[in-house]
Amino acid sequence: FTGLKYLFRAMVAFAMRRYSSKETTQISNVLLCNVTDRVSFWFVVADSSKNVTTIPRKNVEAAIRMNRNRINSAFLLNDDTLQFLKISSTLSPPIEPSLPIWLIVFGSVLCLILGGIVFLIVSGIRQRQKKNQASAEAENLEDKHETIVTTENGIPCDTLDFKAGHINGVYAAADDERFTPL
Amino acid sequence: MEQSRPLWDNPLQFVFACISYAVGLGNVWRFPYLCQMYGGGGFLVPYFIMLIVEGMPLLYLELAVGQRMRQGSIGAWRTISPYLSGVGIASVVVSFFLSMYYNVINAWAFWYLFHSFQDPLPWANCPMNRNYTGYMEECEKASSTQYFWYRETLNISPSIEEHGSIQWEQAVCLILAWLVVYLCILRGTESTGKVVYVTASLPYLVLLIYLIRGLTLHGAVNGLVYMFTPKLEQLANPKAWINAATQIFFSLGLGFGSLIAFASYNEPNNNCERHAMIVSLINSATSIFASIVTFSIYGFKATFNYEDCVSKVILLLTNTFDLEEGFLTADNLEAMKNYLTSTYPNEYTELLPQIKNCSLEAELDTAVQGTGLAFIVYSEAIKNMEVSQLYSVLYFFMLLLLGIGSMLGNTTAILTPLTDSKFISTHLPKEAISGIVCFVNCIVGLIFTMEAGNYWFDIFNDYAATLSLLLIVLVETISVCYVYGLRRFEKDLHVMTGHKPSWYWKIMWAFASPVLIVSLFVFYLTDYILTGTLKYQAWDATQGQLVTKDYPSYALAVIGLLVAASTMCIPLAALIIFIMKRLRRESISTVA
């Protein structure tokens, strides 16, 4: 723990030197008092030029604020775990990307879906054109082949063919209102 | 030349379509809530009884009707009896209402999915306020996940009266959701049949991943134990039975006409009895599976919050009394609290209001259902997992699959009667009809993207389908049994499946299910009447929590309209057909 106390005093001295750009602050000027088990303490920075005075609080505060990040990193801690009471930590500004990321994902999915829709519609139209052509050709062949679907009382035969001819679906469907009752 | 009806490529597509439709968001966010409220493991007893008594028979009935009549809901009921075409129309109206508001959930799922590709997740931390001095006040009072849902997603207004403007981000997501649905139903069964392979099976894969992840989370066991300890005294509570019946009923999606539409594309000799049992069993099994996952996630979240609370208390005490680091631990906290009370009584009493009593029970007790569970509770749990982006993407992708699977069923229920009608299908191609339906729904759905949109969503969610469906299914069951005739139906089933339905089905159709539905109906009506004015939960941004408010009169009028629009179709259509037949008979008699 004494090693860490020394490191802390060194960091505060460094901060004071950077802040005031004077090379006067020594490690011996930083005094720790009221050290508790909780690893909390009070500290003051004495002024070496004038005896028995301390550097005003505002200056010390400003110095620590300026170098907060370095002090935190020296102890491998962060703003939550190394607290300076009454020095509120400024929150880092949020990183605003130029284009919100969600728009990028949204754009890609949208393009995919639109592409799929266009593809399906176009292939559907082309299929229908081909079928129209095929049926136009088939009409020319109708005199030669009978391509009419056989129907029985208005129902196409293939739907009535249950169980390969064992059951005649016409009789089962006979209860329908479409047919005259037997 | 008669154009044959499009069919499913194989029976598996039909089963997958039904599963994809029935297994929806309700299995994930409603069943775990009910399980928790009504006795944990004990709730499974009324649930399974209702499944056998109500779920399977009614599902079999609808599938058989669709397969026999080979038409959408309007055509099928008109074939049974022209006076019953109102039932089909009511089904289409209810499906229309449902598809209007249901796709908004998919829009929200898309929003969250797109936002899951950031590090850290946007709902993990509170955003900062304007001058960067602290966090947003609303976010401090609520939690970051709640803030993200209510403010950044919905931008919700304090009450339903204040409409606000359309949120363009939500509108754009809604348009995308409708484009996806259009893509899937564009070609009819041809495209739907392929899509349901994905929407039916992938959610199970994600649920499996979540099951393994969930069970290995720290504290998951707490949630599971809490949920599954049966509180058998709840079995005596009639609400448990009623909620079990309601859950089975709505979870299977009966009465919307989707099942009739799906079955109408079947081969005539498809074994719909077996399929009905398979689909209903898989639906219930999925509910239980999803609730295991949900409760392990609950347990993790509750344990995490509890330990967080405890460590905050430890920090507070350690700082106040300048104790050594590690002096207070979670285990000796209670003993040390007593010690501190005795040694420093004054300071301790000063500190007392700040010390929260952390309780794991209290954390677990927060039972949530609906969008709150899916978008707030789950995202809170996800943000604390490692590799949270991956789990977030998987989870919202699963929600999307479930939601789109159900939307396919709903839109098929609307489209099948439209494409069946000769008048419309000769004038417009299939793609145009689907396009128009999607477009109209999308435009109306923009209401739900306004600032007050979530309140309107709740109105539709609670009232658009509940009463009407009960009435529709009741009329369906009675008309098949008594108007069409149970014997005729039996013979049809014999022709289709190859064997007569057993006595069990017949008793359920003729007596048990109608009685059950009537009692549910009566219960709902008395519940509405007894509660007096209807209330809703509004988000208060200043307090950071939900408050209860009364609906204004125009909202009540809309609720009344919603219910009336579908239920009145049944008697109105019967009346109109009756009048038309009368007029025709009179004109024939005058001619003769």
Short mmCIF file of N, CA, C and O in Angstrom, two decimals, chain B residues 389-445:
data_model
loop_
_atom_site.label_atom_id
_atom_site.label_comp_id
_atom_site.label_asym_id
_atom_site.label_seq_id
_atom_site.Cartn_x
_atom_site.Cartn_y
_atom_site.Cartn_z
N GLN B 389 -24.21 -8.67 -28.95
CA GLN B 389 -24.72 -8.34 -30.28
C GLN B 389 -25.24 -9.59 -30.97
O GLN B 389 -26.30 -9.58 -31.59
N LEU B 390 -24.49 -10.69 -30.83
CA LEU B 390 -24.91 -11.93 -31.50
C LEU B 390 -26.25 -12.40 -30.98
O LEU B 390 -27.16 -12.72 -31.75
N TYR B 391 -26.40 -12.43 -29.64
CA TYR B 391 -27.65 -12.91 -29.07
C TYR B 391 -28.79 -11.98 -29.41
O TYR B 391 -29.93 -12.41 -29.62
N SER B 392 -28.50 -10.69 -29.47
CA SER B 392 -29.55 -9.75 -29.81
C SER B 392 -30.03 -9.98 -31.23
O SER B 392 -31.24 -10.03 -31.49
N VAL B 393 -29.08 -10.13 -32.16
CA VAL B 393 -29.46 -10.36 -33.56
C VAL B 393 -30.28 -11.63 -33.68
O VAL B 393 -31.34 -11.67 -34.30
N LEU B 394 -29.81 -12.70 -33.03
CA LEU B 394 -30.54 -13.97 -33.10
C LEU B 394 -31.95 -13.83 -32.56
O LEU B 394 -32.92 -14.30 -33.17
N TYR B 395 -32.06 -13.16 -31.41
CA TYR B 395 -33.36 -13.06 -30.76
C TYR B 395 -34.35 -12.29 -31.61
O TYR B 395 -35.48 -12.73 -31.83
N PHE B 396 -33.95 -11.12 -32.12
CA PHE B 396 -34.91 -10.32 -32.87
C PHE B 396 -35.19 -10.93 -34.23
O PHE B 396 -36.28 -10.77 -34.78
N PHE B 397 -34.23 -11.67 -34.76
CA PHE B 397 -34.48 -12.41 -35.99
C PHE B 397 -35.55 -13.48 -35.75
O PHE B 397 -36.45 -13.68 -36.57
N MET B 398 -35.46 -14.13 -34.59
CA MET B 398 -36.47 -15.13 -34.26
C MET B 398 -37.84 -14.49 -34.13
O MET B 398 -38.84 -15.02 -34.63
N LEU B 399 -37.91 -13.34 -33.44
CA LEU B 399 -39.19 -12.65 -33.32
C LEU B 399 -39.76 -12.32 -34.69
O LEU B 399 -40.96 -12.47 -34.94
N LEU B 400 -38.87 -11.89 -35.59
CA LEU B 400 -39.31 -11.58 -36.94
C LEU B 400 -39.89 -12.79 -37.63
O LEU B 400 -40.95 -12.72 -38.26
N LEU B 401 -39.18 -13.93 -37.53
CA LEU B 401 -39.67 -15.14 -38.17
C LEU B 401 -41.04 -15.53 -37.63
O LEU B 401 -41.95 -15.86 -38.39
N LEU B 402 -41.18 -15.50 -36.30
CA LEU B 402 -42.46 -15.86 -35.72
C LEU B 402 -43.55 -14.91 -36.20
O LEU B 402 -44.65 -15.33 -36.58
N GLY B 403 -43.23 -13.61 -36.19
CA GLY B 403 -44.24 -12.63 -36.59
C GLY B 403 -44.61 -12.76 -38.05
O GLY B 403 -45.79 -12.70 -38.40
N ILE B 404 -43.63 -12.96 -38.91
CA ILE B 404 -43.95 -13.05 -40.34
C ILE B 404 -44.69 -14.34 -40.63
O ILE B 404 -45.60 -14.36 -41.46
N GLY B 405 -44.35 -15.42 -39.92
CA GLY B 405 -45.09 -16.66 -40.09
C GLY B 405 -46.56 -16.46 -39.81
O GLY B 405 -47.43 -16.94 -40.55
N SER B 406 -46.88 -15.75 -38.72
CA SER B 406 -48.29 -15.49 -38.42
C SER B 406 -48.91 -14.55 -39.44
O SER B 406 -50.07 -14.72 -39.82
N MET B 407 -48.14 -13.57 -39.90
CA MET B 407 -48.69 -12.64 -40.90
C MET B 407 -49.04 -13.36 -42.18
O MET B 407 -50.02 -13.02 -42.84
N LEU B 408 -48.24 -14.36 -42.57
CA LEU B 408 -48.55 -15.13 -43.78
C LEU B 408 -49.92 -15.76 -43.67
O LEU B 408 -50.72 -15.72 -44.62
N GLY B 409 -50.22 -16.32 -42.49
CA GLY B 409 -51.53 -16.92 -42.30
C GLY B 409 -52.63 -15.89 -42.40
O GLY B 409 -53.65 -16.11 -43.05
N ASN B 410 -52.41 -14.73 -41.77
CA ASN B 410 -53.44 -13.69 -41.79
C ASN B 410 -53.73 -13.19 -43.18
O ASN B 410 -54.88 -13.04 -43.60
N THR B 411 -52.66 -12.91 -43.93
CA THR B 411 -52.88 -12.38 -45.27
C THR B 411 -53.47 -13.44 -46.19
O THR B 411 -54.28 -13.11 -47.06
N THR B 412 -53.08 -14.70 -45.98
CA THR B 412 -53.71 -15.76 -46.78
C THR B 412 -55.20 -15.81 -46.51
O THR B 412 -56.00 -16.03 -47.43
N ALA B 413 -55.58 -15.59 -45.24
CA ALA B 413 -57.01 -15.61 -44.91
C ALA B 413 -57.76 -14.51 -45.64
O ALA B 413 -58.92 -14.69 -46.01
N ILE B 414 -57.11 -13.36 -45.86
CA ILE B 414 -57.78 -12.28 -46.60
C ILE B 414 -57.74 -12.55 -48.09
O ILE B 414 -58.71 -12.32 -48.81
N LEU B 415 -56.59 -13.04 -48.58
CA LEU B 415 -56.41 -13.16 -50.02
C LEU B 415 -57.19 -14.30 -50.63
O LEU B 415 -57.68 -14.20 -51.76
N THR B 416 -57.29 -15.44 -49.90
CA THR B 416 -57.93 -16.61 -50.50
C THR B 416 -59.37 -16.33 -50.90
O THR B 416 -59.76 -16.65 -52.03
N PRO B 417 -60.20 -15.73 -50.03
CA PRO B 417 -61.56 -15.41 -50.52
C PRO B 417 -61.54 -14.44 -51.70
O PRO B 417 -62.36 -14.55 -52.60
N LEU B 418 -60.58 -13.50 -51.69
CA LEU B 418 -60.55 -12.54 -52.80
C LEU B 418 -60.18 -13.23 -54.11
O LEU B 418 -60.78 -12.97 -55.15
N THR B 419 -59.17 -14.10 -54.06
CA THR B 419 -58.78 -14.77 -55.30
C THR B 419 -59.79 -15.82 -55.71
O THR B 419 -59.86 -16.19 -56.88
N ASP B 420 -60.55 -16.34 -54.73
CA ASP B 420 -61.59 -17.31 -55.10
C ASP B 420 -62.71 -16.67 -55.88
O ASP B 420 -63.33 -17.29 -56.74
N SER B 421 -63.01 -15.41 -55.53
CA SER B 421 -64.13 -14.75 -56.18
C SER B 421 -63.81 -14.54 -57.65
O SER B 421 -62.81 -13.94 -57.99
N LYS B 422 -64.69 -15.04 -58.51
CA LYS B 422 -64.42 -14.99 -59.96
C LYS B 422 -64.30 -13.55 -60.42
O LYS B 422 -63.51 -13.22 -61.28
N PHE B 423 -65.14 -12.67 -59.85
CA PHE B 423 -65.22 -11.30 -60.32
C PHE B 423 -63.87 -10.61 -60.21
O PHE B 423 -63.40 -9.97 -61.14
N ILE B 424 -63.22 -10.80 -59.03
CA ILE B 424 -61.98 -10.08 -58.83
C ILE B 424 -60.83 -10.74 -59.58
O ILE B 424 -60.00 -10.07 -60.18
N SER B 425 -60.81 -12.08 -59.57
CA SER B 425 -59.62 -12.72 -60.13
C SER B 425 -59.58 -12.63 -61.65
O SER B 425 -58.52 -12.78 -62.24
N THR B 426 -60.72 -12.38 -62.29
CA THR B 426 -60.66 -12.21 -63.74
C THR B 426 -60.13 -10.83 -64.11
O THR B 426 -59.53 -10.65 -65.16
N HIS B 427 -60.37 -9.86 -63.24
CA HIS B 427 -59.95 -8.51 -63.60
C HIS B 427 -58.52 -8.20 -63.19
O HIS B 427 -57.86 -7.39 -63.81
N LEU B 428 -58.07 -8.80 -62.09
CA LEU B 428 -56.74 -8.45 -61.60
C LEU B 428 -55.91 -9.71 -61.43
O LEU B 428 -56.42 -10.72 -60.96
N PRO B 429 -54.61 -9.65 -61.75
CA PRO B 429 -53.78 -10.81 -61.48
C PRO B 429 -53.50 -10.92 -59.99
O PRO B 429 -53.66 -9.97 -59.24
N LYS B 430 -53.05 -12.13 -59.59
CA LYS B 430 -52.77 -12.42 -58.18
C LYS B 430 -51.85 -11.40 -57.54
O LYS B 430 -52.06 -10.95 -56.42
N GLU B 431 -50.79 -11.02 -58.30
CA GLU B 431 -49.80 -10.12 -57.72
C GLU B 431 -50.42 -8.78 -57.39
O GLU B 431 -50.08 -8.16 -56.38
N ALA B 432 -51.35 -8.33 -58.25
CA ALA B 432 -51.94 -7.01 -58.01
C ALA B 432 -52.85 -7.04 -56.79
O ALA B 432 -52.88 -6.11 -56.00
N ILE B 433 -53.61 -8.14 -56.63
CA ILE B 433 -54.52 -8.23 -55.48
C ILE B 433 -53.71 -8.21 -54.18
O ILE B 433 -54.01 -7.45 -53.25
N SER B 434 -52.63 -9.05 -54.15
CA SER B 434 -51.81 -9.05 -52.93
C SER B 434 -51.22 -7.67 -52.69
O SER B 434 -51.16 -7.20 -51.57
N GLY B 435 -50.78 -7.03 -53.80
CA GLY B 435 -50.17 -5.72 -53.66
C GLY B 435 -51.14 -4.70 -53.07
O GLY B 435 -50.78 -3.91 -52.20
N ILE B 436 -52.39 -4.74 -53.56
CA ILE B 436 -53.37 -3.77 -53.07
C ILE B 436 -53.64 -4.01 -51.59
O ILE B 436 -53.70 -3.08 -50.79
N VAL B 437 -53.81 -5.28 -51.21
CA VAL B 437 -54.09 -5.59 -49.80
C VAL B 437 -52.94 -5.10 -48.92
O VAL B 437 -53.16 -4.44 -47.89
N CYS B 438 -51.70 -5.40 -49.33
CA CYS B 438 -50.55 -4.97 -48.52
C CYS B 438 -50.48 -3.46 -48.44
O CYS B 438 -50.21 -2.89 -47.38
N PHE B 439 -50.76 -2.79 -49.59
CA PHE B 439 -50.66 -1.34 -49.61
C PHE B 439 -51.68 -0.70 -48.67
O PHE B 439 -51.36 0.18 -47.88
N VAL B 440 -52.93 -1.17 -48.75
CA VAL B 440 -53.98 -0.59 -47.89
C VAL B 440 -53.64 -0.79 -46.41
O VAL B 440 -53.72 0.13 -45.60
N ASN B 441 -53.21 -2.03 -46.09
CA ASN B 441 -52.85 -2.31 -44.70
C ASN B 441 -51.71 -1.43 -44.24
O ASN B 441 -51.68 -0.98 -43.09
N CYS B 442 -50.75 -1.20 -45.14
CA CYS B 442 -49.59 -0.41 -44.76
C CYS B 442 -50.00 1.02 -44.46
O CYS B 442 -49.57 1.61 -43.47
N ILE B 443 -50.85 1.59 -45.33
CA ILE B 443 -51.26 2.98 -45.12
C ILE B 443 -52.00 3.12 -43.79
O ILE B 443 -51.75 4.03 -43.01
N VAL B 444 -52.95 2.18 -43.55
CA VAL B 444 -53.70 2.26 -42.29
C VAL B 444 -52.75 2.05 -41.11
O VAL B 444 -52.88 2.68 -40.07
N GLY B 445 -51.77 1.17 -41.30
CA GLY B 445 -50.85 0.87 -40.21
C GLY B 445 -49.97 2.04 -39.81
O GLY B 445 -49.38 2.02 -38.74
#
